[in-house]
Amino acid sequence: MYRRPRSWRHTTSLVLSTAVAVLFTGTGGPSAAATPAAHDTVGRSFARAGAEFDVPRDLLVAIGYGESRLDPHDGKPSHANGFGVMHLVSNPRSHTLERAAELTGAAPDALRHSTAANIRGAAAVLRSYADRLGLDAADRDDVGAWYPAVAEYSGSADDRTARLYADSVYDFLTNGVRATATPGETVAVRPQAVRPERGRYTDVPALDEGGSAAVGPLSTDYPPALWVAANSGNYTVGRSASISAVVIHVTQGSYAGSISWFQNPSSNVSAHYVIRSSDGQVTQTVRDKDTAYHARSGNAYSVGIEHEGYVDNPAWFTDAMYRSSATLTRHLADKYGIPKDRAHIVGHSEVPNNDHTDPGVNWNWTYYMQLVGGSTGVPVNLDFPAYDTLRSGSTGPQVAAAQTLLNAQGFAAGTADGVFGTKTGTAVKAFQSARGLSSDGVIGRQSWTALLSAGTKPVLQEGSSGADVKRLQRSLTAALGRTVGIDGSFGPSTAQAVRDFQSSRSLTVDGIAGSATWTALQAGR
């Protein structure tokens, strides 16, 4: 149990806080002795900052490891606009970056880009929390007594998420840490017996203690997952399209930090699930039936899964994470009838009209899809502003697209290698014959239209979205010989394209893609 502060601690705290303010924000600025040395290693920076602010060095390392794996990411911000190995944050809810600048006299830019300054700034912030809690010198020597300060450092307004963050830090202390910091330095913390004094967090339900009576609520969509709701302003209740895809993301931040960020009303982002790196723990933050804000044009028809880590550091992508995520994706695919292939299980970077790069080159798609139990093939691009006439000897991405479509419809075109050879030509002729088209082995407007539109015939109209809308937009692009934006969203321009197609084919002109319109498209008309 966390010790109650003695009454005289408040006086001590005031004296210490004043001393820190005089040392670092007085007219003379920070003392030379307090300024990080330019040649400090990362390990020395932790030791110096810990000694200067009387914060346990191992605690600082554990926090930094949980936030960044001790990777500064070249000063680039996280999802929550946090910087450096200690994730000093500047966003509408949390301002540890500005607080660190105030306490240390360091410029915000230095705190973002200098690892030594960043560690020192975090130590100063933690010490200010300890002073406010009334920790005296003896308390500060006890790593367990820092628990409430660590929970506050999480920046979470939700006590359950703050406890999750602090518990993770203390797990790192218990199990030990060994990390490679830039540029190749090893920083370690020996495993140690620590009894965290949780204080007011003692009675807060723990989210990650399996089997405990204190466990938080579990997901009703996916029983192995915990449930922590995102802020209601960060998602939309309900969906405008059926679920037909899974989108893989990387958080660019920590597990607890990402869950907290989705609870922040100013973030305007969310995902359905978040998965922890160390052990694959899953937390759901948006119900499957609702539309999370995770992939722009893909929001309406997909389930978003965030993975703790950063795209540029493969150390985050553990086997436990891969296996846990693949189990979740397999569950979603089975539940919602999503094909287990790379056309329907995609990265954030592969969703149309997105500018993100996650999950990045370090994500092992082959291994992941093997775990899911589906096809490991890389998805072939089917979206083009115009569809060229293809014949024997043609090469390139559009040939690969045609081969993929032929194979999917049972006409053996061979490997989708982008080379129009004899096998592809034979498959084209067989397809054309089956569709009542001229069997010449040349993929022109009619054959493209029939290939691209093949499949079910759902009724689509303005407001519809998803993979079927993209299929419609592709086939209209081929049929009309003009670009119809392929974004999966049925807006006014798609409706006009449908009307133009209907008019030119003597169909009822209503702008709705129903059975008659699909039949005409699939016949290559």
PDB file of N, CA and C in Angstrom, residues 93 229-237 258-272 285-286 290-294 299:
ATOM      1  N   ARG A  93      -3.943  17.726 -24.640  1.00  0.00           N
ATOM      2  CA  ARG A  93      -4.180  17.206 -23.301  1.00  0.00           C
ATOM      3  C   ARG A  93      -2.903  17.179 -22.455  1.00  0.00           C
ATOM      4  N   ALA A 229     -13.239   1.698 -24.114  1.00  0.00           N
ATOM      5  CA  ALA A 229     -13.900   2.447 -25.185  1.00  0.00           C
ATOM      6  C   ALA A 229     -13.130   3.701 -25.574  1.00  0.00           C
ATOM      7  N   ALA A 230     -13.016   3.925 -26.884  1.00  0.00           N
ATOM      8  CA  ALA A 230     -12.486   5.186 -27.395  1.00  0.00           C
ATOM      9  C   ALA A 230     -13.487   6.299 -27.113  1.00  0.00           C
ATOM     10  N   ASN A 231     -13.020   7.533 -27.158  1.00  0.00           N
ATOM     11  CA  ASN A 231     -13.921   8.664 -26.991  1.00  0.00           C
ATOM     12  C   ASN A 231     -15.001   8.627 -28.076  1.00  0.00           C
ATOM     13  N   SER A 232     -16.215   8.954 -27.712  1.00  0.00           N
ATOM     14  CA  SER A 232     -17.339   8.831 -28.649  1.00  0.00           C
ATOM     15  C   SER A 232     -17.194   9.735 -29.864  1.00  0.00           C
ATOM     16  N   GLY A 233     -16.362  10.776 -29.771  1.00  0.00           N
ATOM     17  CA  GLY A 233     -16.149  11.651 -30.909  1.00  0.00           C
ATOM     18  C   GLY A 233     -15.111  11.136 -31.887  1.00  0.00           C
ATOM     19  N   ASN A 234     -14.481  10.007 -31.546  1.00  0.00           N
ATOM     20  CA  ASN A 234     -13.412   9.468 -32.389  1.00  0.00           C
ATOM     21  C   ASN A 234     -13.858   8.288 -33.247  1.00  0.00           C
ATOM     22  N   TYR A 235     -15.150   8.034 -33.302  1.00  0.00           N
ATOM     23  CA  TYR A 235     -15.679   6.998 -34.185  1.00  0.00           C
ATOM     24  C   TYR A 235     -17.153   7.303 -34.446  1.00  0.00           C
ATOM     25  N   THR A 236     -17.742   6.602 -35.411  1.00  0.00           N
ATOM     26  CA  THR A 236     -19.153   6.775 -35.739  1.00  0.00           C
ATOM     27  C   THR A 236     -19.908   5.501 -35.408  1.00  0.00           C
ATOM     28  N   VAL A 237     -21.033   5.636 -34.740  1.00  0.00           N
ATOM     29  CA  VAL A 237     -21.855   4.471 -34.423  1.00  0.00           C
ATOM     30  C   VAL A 237     -22.467   3.936 -35.715  1.00  0.00           C
ATOM     31  N   SER A 258      -1.348   4.555 -26.929  1.00  0.00           N
ATOM     32  CA  SER A 258      -2.285   4.554 -28.059  1.00  0.00           C
ATOM     33  C   SER A 258      -3.724   4.424 -27.579  1.00  0.00           C
ATOM     34  N   ILE A 259      -3.946   3.554 -26.612  1.00  0.00           N
ATOM     35  CA  ILE A 259      -5.289   3.417 -26.045  1.00  0.00           C
ATOM     36  C   ILE A 259      -5.720   4.744 -25.440  1.00  0.00           C
ATOM     37  N   SER A 260      -4.810   5.392 -24.732  1.00  0.00           N
ATOM     38  CA  SER A 260      -5.103   6.702 -24.137  1.00  0.00           C
ATOM     39  C   SER A 260      -5.391   7.741 -25.217  1.00  0.00           C
ATOM     40  N   TRP A 261      -4.632   7.695 -26.324  1.00  0.00           N
ATOM     41  CA  TRP A 261      -4.815   8.661 -27.409  1.00  0.00           C
ATOM     42  C   TRP A 261      -6.199   8.509 -28.037  1.00  0.00           C
ATOM     43  N   PHE A 262      -6.689   7.284 -28.135  1.00  0.00           N
ATOM     44  CA  PHE A 262      -8.029   7.076 -28.688  1.00  0.00           C
ATOM     45  C   PHE A 262      -9.106   7.591 -27.734  1.00  0.00           C
ATOM     46  N   GLN A 263      -8.768   7.720 -26.449  1.00  0.00           N
ATOM     47  CA  GLN A 263      -9.709   8.271 -25.481  1.00  0.00           C
ATOM     48  C   GLN A 263      -9.687   9.795 -25.455  1.00  0.00           C
ATOM     49  N   ASN A 264      -8.712  10.379 -26.140  1.00  0.00           N
ATOM     50  CA  ASN A 264      -8.543  11.824 -26.151  1.00  0.00           C
ATOM     51  C   ASN A 264      -9.476  12.434 -27.191  1.00  0.00           C
ATOM     52  N   PRO A 265     -10.419  13.294 -26.790  1.00  0.00           N
ATOM     53  CA  PRO A 265     -11.388  13.825 -27.760  1.00  0.00           C
ATOM     54  C   PRO A 265     -10.770  14.694 -28.844  1.00  0.00           C
ATOM     55  N   SER A 266      -9.536  15.161 -28.629  1.00  0.00           N
ATOM     56  CA  SER A 266      -8.898  16.011 -29.631  1.00  0.00           C
ATOM     57  C   SER A 266      -8.157  15.214 -30.694  1.00  0.00           C
ATOM     58  N   SER A 267      -8.038  13.879 -30.533  1.00  0.00           N
ATOM     59  CA  SER A 267      -7.226  13.096 -31.472  1.00  0.00           C
ATOM     60  C   SER A 267      -7.944  12.840 -32.791  1.00  0.00           C
ATOM     61  N   ASN A 268      -9.266  12.645 -32.745  1.00  0.00           N
ATOM     62  CA  ASN A 268     -10.063  12.354 -33.946  1.00  0.00           C
ATOM     63  C   ASN A 268      -9.597  11.080 -34.664  1.00  0.00           C
ATOM     64  N   VAL A 269      -9.041  10.136 -33.928  1.00  0.00           N
ATOM     65  CA  VAL A 269      -8.615   8.866 -34.498  1.00  0.00           C
ATOM     66  C   VAL A 269      -8.983   7.729 -33.546  1.00  0.00           C
ATOM     67  N   SER A 270      -9.051   6.537 -34.089  1.00  0.00           N
ATOM     68  CA  SER A 270      -9.310   5.346 -33.283  1.00  0.00           C
ATOM     69  C   SER A 270      -9.033   4.119 -34.150  1.00  0.00           C
ATOM     70  N   ALA A 271      -9.039   2.972 -33.538  1.00  0.00           N
ATOM     71  CA  ALA A 271      -8.977   1.695 -34.254  1.00  0.00           C
ATOM     72  C   ALA A 271      -9.830   0.720 -33.470  1.00  0.00           C
ATOM     73  N   HIS A 272     -10.191  -0.368 -34.098  1.00  0.00           N
ATOM     74  CA  HIS A 272     -11.017  -1.345 -33.396  1.00  0.00           C
ATOM     75  C   HIS A 272     -10.222  -2.104 -32.338  1.00  0.00           C
ATOM     76  N   THR A 285     -11.140  -1.075 -28.680  1.00  0.00           N
ATOM     77  CA  THR A 285     -11.551   0.278 -28.295  1.00  0.00           C
ATOM     78  C   THR A 285     -12.778   0.767 -29.076  1.00  0.00           C
ATOM     79  N   VAL A 286     -13.118   0.111 -30.186  1.00  0.00           N
ATOM     80  CA  VAL A 286     -14.320   0.424 -30.956  1.00  0.00           C
ATOM     81  C   VAL A 286     -14.980  -0.899 -31.331  1.00  0.00           C
ATOM     82  N   ASP A 290     -19.225  -0.654 -35.390  1.00  0.00           N
ATOM     83  CA  ASP A 290     -19.074   0.789 -35.536  1.00  0.00           C
ATOM     84  C   ASP A 290     -17.879   1.143 -36.415  1.00  0.00           C
ATOM     85  N   THR A 291     -17.864   2.364 -36.910  1.00  0.00           N
ATOM     86  CA  THR A 291     -16.848   2.822 -37.855  1.00  0.00           C
ATOM     87  C   THR A 291     -15.735   3.568 -37.137  1.00  0.00           C
ATOM     88  N   ALA A 292     -14.590   2.919 -37.001  1.00  0.00           N
ATOM     89  CA  ALA A 292     -13.428   3.571 -36.393  1.00  0.00           C
ATOM     90  C   ALA A 292     -12.775   4.490 -37.414  1.00  0.00           C
ATOM     91  N   TYR A 293     -12.062   5.509 -36.923  1.00  0.00           N
ATOM     92  CA  TYR A 293     -11.383   6.465 -37.797  1.00  0.00           C
ATOM     93  C   TYR A 293      -9.912   6.064 -37.905  1.00  0.00           C
ATOM     94  N   HIS A 294      -9.597   5.179 -38.844  1.00  0.00           N
ATOM     95  CA  HIS A 294      -8.247   4.637 -38.912  1.00  0.00           C
ATOM     96  C   HIS A 294      -7.658   4.601 -40.314  1.00  0.00           C
ATOM     97  N   ASN A 299     -12.445   3.253 -43.963  1.00  0.00           N
ATOM     98  CA  ASN A 299     -13.094   3.145 -42.653  1.00  0.00           C
ATOM     99  C   ASN A 299     -14.405   2.374 -42.692  1.00  0.00           C
TER     100      ASN A 299
END
